[in-house]
Short mmCIF file of C-alpha atoms and ligand atoms in Angstrom, two decimals:
data_model
loop_
_atom_site.label_atom_id
_atom_site.label_comp_id
_atom_site.label_asym_id
_atom_site.label_seq_id
_atom_site.Cartn_x
_atom_site.Cartn_y
_atom_site.Cartn_z
CA MET A 148 146.58 130.81 65.60
CA HIS A 149 144.46 127.95 65.73
CA GLN A 150 146.67 126.45 68.59
CA GLN A 151 145.79 129.48 70.75
CA LYS A 152 142.16 129.40 70.53
CA ILE A 153 142.54 125.61 71.28
CA GLU A 154 144.58 126.27 74.10
CA ALA A 155 142.12 128.92 75.50
CA ILE A 156 139.10 126.68 75.27
CA LYS A 157 141.19 123.82 77.02
CA SER A 158 141.83 126.17 80.03
CA ALA A 159 138.25 127.26 79.81
CA ILE A 160 137.31 123.69 80.16
CA GLU A 161 139.80 123.19 82.98
CA ALA A 162 138.41 125.91 85.15
CA ALA A 163 134.92 124.95 84.80
CA ASN A 164 132.77 123.92 87.21
CA ALA A 165 129.17 122.94 87.97
CA ALA A 166 127.29 122.75 91.45
CA SER A 167 123.94 122.12 90.11
CA GLN A 168 121.68 120.66 87.38
CA ASP A 169 121.29 124.02 85.64
CA GLU A 170 125.00 124.63 85.90
CA LEU A 171 125.71 121.09 84.17
CA GLU A 172 123.25 121.98 81.44
CA ALA A 173 125.21 125.52 80.83
CA TYR A 174 128.45 123.47 80.62
CA ARG A 175 126.88 120.89 78.10
CA ILE A 176 125.54 123.74 75.90
CA LYS A 177 129.12 125.60 76.03
CA PHE A 178 131.38 122.77 75.46
CA ILE A 179 129.72 119.45 74.35
CA SER A 180 126.81 120.36 72.14
CA LYS A 181 126.96 120.65 68.34
CA LYS A 182 126.90 124.71 68.78
CA SER A 183 129.37 124.54 71.50
CA VAL A 184 132.75 126.16 71.17
CA VAL A 185 134.32 122.82 70.69
CA GLY A 186 131.56 122.01 67.99
CA GLU A 187 132.68 124.98 66.15
CA LEU A 188 136.12 123.76 66.32
CA PHE A 189 134.91 120.98 64.12
CA ALA A 190 133.07 123.18 61.94
CA GLN A 191 135.75 125.23 60.97
CA MET A 192 137.63 121.70 59.87
CA LYS A 193 136.59 122.62 56.11
CA ASP A 194 138.52 125.98 55.91
CA ILE A 195 141.75 124.34 57.24
CA PRO A 196 144.33 123.83 54.47
CA ASN A 197 144.64 119.85 53.85
CA GLU A 198 148.06 119.46 54.69
CA GLN A 199 147.08 120.65 58.10
CA LYS A 200 143.97 118.86 58.54
CA ARG A 201 145.52 115.93 60.17
CA GLU A 202 147.12 117.61 62.90
CA TYR A 203 144.33 120.17 63.55
CA GLY A 204 141.96 117.29 63.72
CA GLN A 205 143.87 115.69 66.42
CA LEU A 206 144.01 118.83 68.46
CA VAL A 207 140.37 119.18 68.14
CA ASN A 208 139.55 115.56 69.11
CA GLU A 209 141.66 116.03 72.36
CA VAL A 210 139.82 118.85 73.29
CA LYS A 211 136.52 117.19 72.78
CA GLN A 212 137.81 114.40 74.72
CA LEU A 213 139.11 116.67 77.62
CA ALA A 214 135.27 118.28 77.36
CA GLU A 215 133.85 114.71 77.62
CA GLN A 216 135.91 113.56 80.57
CA LYS A 217 135.00 116.86 82.33
CA PHE A 218 131.67 116.98 81.66
CA GLN A 219 131.61 113.26 83.32
CA GLU A 220 133.34 114.43 86.67
CA LEU A 221 131.04 117.47 87.00
CA ILE A 222 127.96 115.02 86.76
CA GLU A 223 129.35 112.95 89.54
CA LYS A 224 130.20 115.92 91.66
CA VAL A 225 126.64 117.41 91.19
CA ASN A 226 124.93 114.08 91.79
CA SER A 227 126.92 113.16 94.98
CA SER A 228 126.37 116.57 96.48
CA SER A 229 122.78 116.51 95.79
CA LYS A 230 122.88 113.07 97.55
CA LYS A 231 124.66 114.40 100.77
CA SER A 232 122.45 117.38 101.14
CA LYS A 233 119.70 115.28 101.07
CA SER A 234 120.69 113.14 103.65
CA THR A 235 121.68 115.99 105.68
CA ASP A 236 118.62 117.61 105.44
CA MET A 237 117.17 114.88 107.74
CA ASP A 238 118.14 113.93 111.29
CA LEU A 239 116.99 110.47 111.74
CA THR A 240 117.80 110.54 115.37
CA LEU A 241 114.96 113.29 116.13
CA PRO A 242 111.64 112.01 117.91
CA PRO A 243 108.92 111.77 114.92
CA THR A 244 106.30 114.18 114.88
CA GLY A 245 102.92 112.77 115.89
CA ILE A 246 100.49 111.91 113.32
CA ALA A 247 96.98 113.66 113.51
CA ALA A 248 94.18 110.95 114.16
CA GLY A 249 90.66 111.28 115.26
CA GLY A 250 89.72 109.86 118.73
CA ILE A 251 87.28 107.73 120.01
CA HIS A 252 84.20 109.66 121.44
CA PRO A 253 83.91 108.87 125.37
CA LEU A 254 80.68 107.67 125.27
CA THR A 255 81.59 104.99 122.66
CA ALA A 256 84.50 104.06 124.63
CA THR A 257 82.63 103.77 127.77
CA ARG A 258 80.12 101.79 126.24
CA GLN A 259 82.95 99.39 124.54
CA ARG A 260 84.45 98.98 128.05
CA ILE A 261 81.43 98.02 129.56
CA ILE A 262 80.46 95.27 126.86
CA GLU A 263 83.93 94.11 127.09
CA ILE A 264 83.63 93.40 130.75
CA PHE A 265 80.27 91.83 130.55
CA GLU A 266 81.26 89.73 127.32
CA ARG A 267 84.18 88.01 129.48
CA ILE A 268 81.74 86.55 132.00
CA GLY A 269 79.52 84.97 129.25
CA PHE A 270 76.75 87.89 128.43
CA ASN A 271 76.06 88.34 124.78
CA LEU A 272 74.70 91.12 123.30
CA SER A 273 71.11 92.06 122.47
CA GLU A 274 69.54 95.23 121.00
CA GLY A 275 65.71 96.65 120.38
CA PRO A 276 63.98 99.25 118.78
CA GLU A 277 63.94 102.57 119.65
CA ILE A 278 60.44 103.25 118.80
CA GLU A 279 58.66 100.64 121.15
CA ASP A 280 55.21 99.77 121.85
CA ASP A 281 53.41 100.22 125.52
CA TRP A 282 53.63 96.26 126.05
CA HIS A 283 57.40 96.20 125.75
CA ASN A 284 58.37 99.13 127.30
CA PHE A 285 55.82 99.45 130.20
CA THR A 286 53.01 96.86 130.64
CA ALA A 287 55.27 93.37 130.46
CA LEU A 288 57.53 95.06 132.86
CA ASN A 289 54.53 95.34 135.07
CA PHE A 290 53.60 98.64 135.05
CA PRO A 291 49.95 98.78 135.73
CA GLU A 292 47.75 100.90 133.39
CA ASN A 293 47.45 104.44 134.40
CA HIS A 294 49.68 103.54 137.42
CA PRO A 295 51.93 106.56 138.86
CA ALA A 296 55.08 104.30 138.22
CA ARG A 297 54.79 105.05 134.63
CA GLU A 298 55.46 108.83 135.63
CA MET A 299 58.65 108.00 136.84
CA GLN A 300 59.56 108.20 133.20
CA ASP A 301 58.30 111.19 130.99
CA THR A 302 57.71 109.63 127.58
CA PHE A 303 57.73 110.90 124.23
CA PHE A 304 54.62 109.47 122.25
CA ILE A 305 54.77 109.18 118.74
CA GLU A 306 51.91 110.86 116.95
CA LYS A 307 49.47 111.15 119.67
CA ASN A 308 49.16 107.23 119.84
CA PRO A 309 49.25 106.32 123.32
CA ASP A 310 50.66 102.89 122.26
CA ILE A 311 53.55 103.88 120.40
CA ALA A 312 56.53 105.70 122.41
CA LEU A 313 60.34 106.26 122.06
CA ARG A 314 61.59 103.98 124.57
CA THR A 315 62.29 105.27 128.29
CA HIS A 316 64.91 102.66 129.04
CA THR A 317 66.57 99.68 127.56
CA SER A 318 64.37 97.32 129.99
CA SER A 319 62.09 96.79 127.03
CA VAL A 320 64.90 94.73 125.33
CA GLN A 321 64.75 92.34 128.45
CA VAL A 322 61.17 91.76 127.34
CA ARG A 323 62.05 91.24 123.65
CA VAL A 324 64.64 88.87 124.60
CA MET A 325 62.68 86.72 127.16
CA GLU A 326 59.97 86.39 125.04
CA ASN A 327 62.17 84.85 121.97
CA GLN A 328 64.55 82.97 123.91
CA LYS A 329 64.62 80.31 126.82
CA PRO A 330 66.85 80.14 129.80
CA PRO A 331 69.55 80.31 130.32
CA ILE A 332 69.77 84.07 129.28
CA ARG A 333 72.75 86.18 129.95
CA THR A 334 72.41 89.28 128.12
CA LEU A 335 73.47 92.67 127.64
CA SER A 336 71.57 95.69 125.75
CA PRO A 337 73.26 98.81 125.35
CA GLY A 338 71.23 101.82 123.59
CA ARG A 339 69.84 104.96 123.35
CA VAL A 340 66.67 106.07 125.22
CA TYR A 341 64.41 109.03 125.41
CA ARG A 342 62.84 111.11 127.92
CA ASN A 343 60.67 114.22 127.69
CA GLU A 344 63.16 116.10 130.43
CA ALA A 345 64.52 119.61 130.22
CA ILE A 346 68.46 119.34 129.21
CA SER A 347 70.45 120.67 131.70
CA ALA A 348 73.94 119.75 133.16
CA ARG A 349 72.71 116.62 134.67
CA ALA A 350 69.66 115.50 132.58
CA HIS A 351 69.20 115.17 128.67
CA CYS A 352 65.97 114.22 126.44
CA ILE A 353 68.18 111.59 124.99
CA PHE A 354 70.91 109.37 126.43
CA HIS A 355 72.07 106.03 126.65
CA GLN A 356 71.68 102.75 128.96
CA VAL A 357 72.82 99.51 129.26
CA GLU A 358 70.74 96.88 130.30
CA GLY A 359 71.70 93.50 132.02
CA LEU A 360 69.71 90.28 132.22
CA TYR A 361 70.76 86.89 133.68
CA VAL A 362 67.82 84.41 133.97
CA ASP A 363 68.39 80.81 134.90
CA GLU A 364 67.47 78.02 137.74
CA ASN A 365 68.60 79.05 141.24
CA VAL A 366 69.75 82.46 140.15
CA GLY A 367 69.74 84.92 143.38
CA PHE A 368 70.62 88.32 144.63
CA ALA A 369 74.03 86.99 145.61
CA ASP A 370 74.90 86.55 142.19
CA LEU A 371 73.54 90.08 141.16
CA LYS A 372 75.90 91.24 143.85
CA ASN A 373 79.15 89.49 142.87
CA THR A 374 78.38 90.44 139.27
CA LEU A 375 78.07 94.06 139.94
CA TYR A 376 81.14 94.05 142.46
CA HIS A 377 82.96 92.34 139.50
CA PHE A 378 82.03 95.36 136.96
CA ALA A 379 82.59 98.14 139.21
CA LYS A 380 86.15 96.81 139.86
CA GLU A 381 86.97 96.40 136.42
CA MET A 382 85.37 99.50 135.23
CA PHE A 383 86.42 102.08 138.17
CA GLY A 384 89.56 100.24 139.89
CA LYS A 385 90.08 97.39 142.23
CA GLU A 386 89.47 99.89 145.33
CA THR A 387 86.06 100.74 144.32
CA LYS A 388 83.35 99.85 146.74
CA VAL A 389 79.62 99.17 145.89
CA ARG A 390 76.48 99.60 147.60
CA PHE A 391 72.97 98.39 147.42
CA ARG A 392 70.28 100.73 148.51
CA PRO A 393 66.77 99.44 148.89
CA SER A 394 64.50 100.99 146.09
CA PHE A 395 61.53 100.27 143.93
CA PHE A 396 61.19 99.22 140.35
CA PRO A 397 57.81 97.81 139.00
CA PHE A 398 59.65 95.15 137.33
CA THR A 399 61.93 93.74 140.07
CA GLU A 400 61.17 92.48 143.51
CA PRO A 401 63.51 93.22 145.74
CA SER A 402 64.63 96.08 144.14
CA ALA A 403 67.90 98.33 144.90
CA GLU A 404 69.80 101.12 143.55
CA ILE A 405 73.60 101.00 142.71
CA ASP A 406 75.98 103.10 144.36
CA ILE A 407 79.87 103.02 143.96
CA SER A 408 82.28 104.71 146.14
CA CYS A 409 83.35 108.33 144.91
CA LEU A 410 86.18 107.83 142.68
CA LEU A 411 87.29 111.45 143.57
CA CYS A 412 87.28 111.39 147.33
CA GLY A 413 87.44 107.59 147.78
CA GLY A 414 84.43 107.77 149.90
CA LYS A 415 85.30 110.73 152.40
CA GLY A 416 82.80 113.08 150.88
CA CYS A 417 83.64 115.77 148.31
CA ASN A 418 81.64 118.24 146.05
CA VAL A 419 81.18 115.47 143.31
CA CYS A 420 79.32 113.18 145.59
CA LYS A 421 77.87 116.05 147.28
CA GLY A 422 79.54 114.90 150.68
CA ALA A 423 77.99 111.89 150.67
CA GLY A 424 80.95 109.51 149.59
CA TRP A 425 78.91 107.42 147.17
CA VAL A 426 77.52 108.13 143.67
CA GLU A 427 74.60 106.27 141.89
CA ILE A 428 75.45 104.45 138.87
CA GLY A 429 72.04 102.62 138.14
CA GLY A 430 69.19 100.21 139.34
CA SER A 431 68.76 96.61 139.76
CA GLY A 432 66.91 93.68 141.22
CA MET A 433 65.51 90.20 141.11
CA VAL A 434 63.18 89.88 138.10
CA ASP A 435 59.58 90.06 139.33
CA PRO A 436 57.92 86.54 138.53
CA ASN A 437 55.27 88.60 136.76
CA VAL A 438 57.44 89.69 134.19
CA LEU A 439 58.74 86.42 133.65
CA GLU A 440 55.10 84.85 133.31
CA ASN A 441 54.59 87.80 130.95
CA CYS A 442 57.24 86.84 128.71
CA GLY A 443 56.47 83.10 128.88
CA ILE A 444 59.07 82.06 131.38
CA ASP A 445 58.06 79.51 134.26
CA SER A 446 58.57 81.53 137.22
CA GLY A 447 58.43 78.29 139.33
CA LYS A 448 61.21 76.84 137.64
CA TYR A 449 63.36 80.30 136.85
CA THR A 450 64.57 83.31 138.82
CA GLY A 451 66.71 86.13 137.55
CA PHE A 452 68.34 89.29 138.06
CA ALA A 453 68.62 92.49 136.19
CA PHE A 454 70.10 95.72 136.28
CA GLY A 455 70.16 99.06 134.40
CA MET A 456 72.81 101.73 134.47
CA GLY A 457 73.16 105.33 132.58
CA ILE A 458 76.40 105.07 130.16
CA GLU A 459 76.70 108.93 130.21
CA ARG A 460 76.75 108.58 134.41
CA ILE A 461 79.49 106.02 134.06
CA ALA A 462 81.48 108.22 131.34
CA MET A 463 81.19 111.19 133.51
CA LEU A 464 82.22 109.49 136.64
CA LYS A 465 85.17 107.86 134.89
CA TYR A 466 86.56 110.87 133.14
CA GLN A 467 85.38 113.52 135.56
CA ILE A 468 83.01 115.23 133.20
CA LYS A 469 80.81 117.67 135.13
CA ASP A 470 78.16 118.53 132.47
CA LEU A 471 76.18 116.11 130.32
CA ARG A 472 75.68 118.20 127.49
CA LEU A 473 79.39 117.95 126.74
CA PHE A 474 78.80 114.76 124.96
CA THR A 475 76.60 116.16 122.15
CA GLU A 476 77.56 119.45 121.52
CA ASN A 477 80.83 118.38 119.36
CA ASP A 478 82.88 120.96 121.07
CA ILE A 479 86.32 119.95 119.58
CA ARG A 480 88.13 121.26 122.48
CA PHE A 481 86.24 118.80 124.48
CA LEU A 482 86.54 115.89 122.21
CA LYS A 483 90.26 116.40 121.43
CA GLN A 484 91.10 115.28 125.04
CA PHE A 485 89.99 112.01 124.04
CA ARG A 486 92.39 111.30 120.91
CA PRO A 487 94.89 108.78 121.50
CA MET A 488 98.20 109.66 122.38
CA LEU A 489 100.68 108.80 119.07
N1 DAH B 154 65.03 100.65 133.70
C1 DAH B 154 65.47 101.43 135.11
C2 DAH B 154 65.49 103.17 134.67
O1 DAH B 154 65.60 103.23 133.50
C3 DAH B 154 66.61 101.30 135.46
C4 DAH B 154 66.51 99.66 135.92
C5 DAH B 154 66.51 99.57 137.18
C6 DAH B 154 67.00 98.57 135.06
C7 DAH B 154 66.22 98.13 137.89
C8 DAH B 154 66.73 97.29 135.73
C9 DAH B 154 66.46 97.18 136.91
O2 DAH B 154 66.92 96.33 134.86
O3 DAH B 154 66.32 95.87 137.14
O4 DAH B 154 65.30 103.68 135.52
#
């Protein structure tokens, strides 16, 4: 009677299987725990007549061992199959999916590249305030008072005070550097400038310039040309040509506008350069002796060159961007294109 029951339990144990942690737990409850069928066999010991207790005990112990041995086997089986399925879930030979990363704004990237090029040839960095006084923005730079040259740059004044304005160019930093340092001076001043202009694809009331200044004994126009040739080739590529067009700025004499050969057509003429083959990137010239004197530098001993370029302009040429407004509109479809390729 007992024997039959025990045999049935043994074959149930042998036939048992488990493919998951839940099924393992079910097995444990059914065959191992105190309330399991095996546990019950132990509980029934008290009803067994004394002379049979020994034999019964042996049988029940065998069942118990069998149940435990099977339990160990099932644990191993479930663990190893879950390990296997984990490793087959992942194909290590697949190319990685990209990590989403932000990009550097094209103006920042352009500014950084300009700085890098000039730092390598010995220029340091300098900055000045965006709210500037008349002296640093105009007068020291040889703009006579009430002279029409001031109207070349439409100015935003602060609180109707004609002496304080948002700087119209980074040339104001030239003055601040020369007032505070003795030659030799080789400095680059990137920064934001303001002009009271209607916003369009080609003009903005807020934009960025970078100013360069080199003052020492015997600095000549050839130094200016060589420096800007070097810059253009580094910034836009070896094939780029530079041309200097005579111009006028109150703070330089002689003055020249800087053109580079059109990057799109290589100089043949296209709609970006409007058929000219050349595009303007800034102004330059030999620092006017009056400016040196205004800043306390002996113009008999020292000469210098200066240049000023628009950072938006350079970025537009480099990345072929046709509308200046894209830089400030934060259109993610535009900015996304400057994300690094990961
Ligand atoms: N400040 C001029 C402008 O904003 C650009 C410029 C021209 C800067 C000639 C210079 C220079 O340093 O020499 O239009």
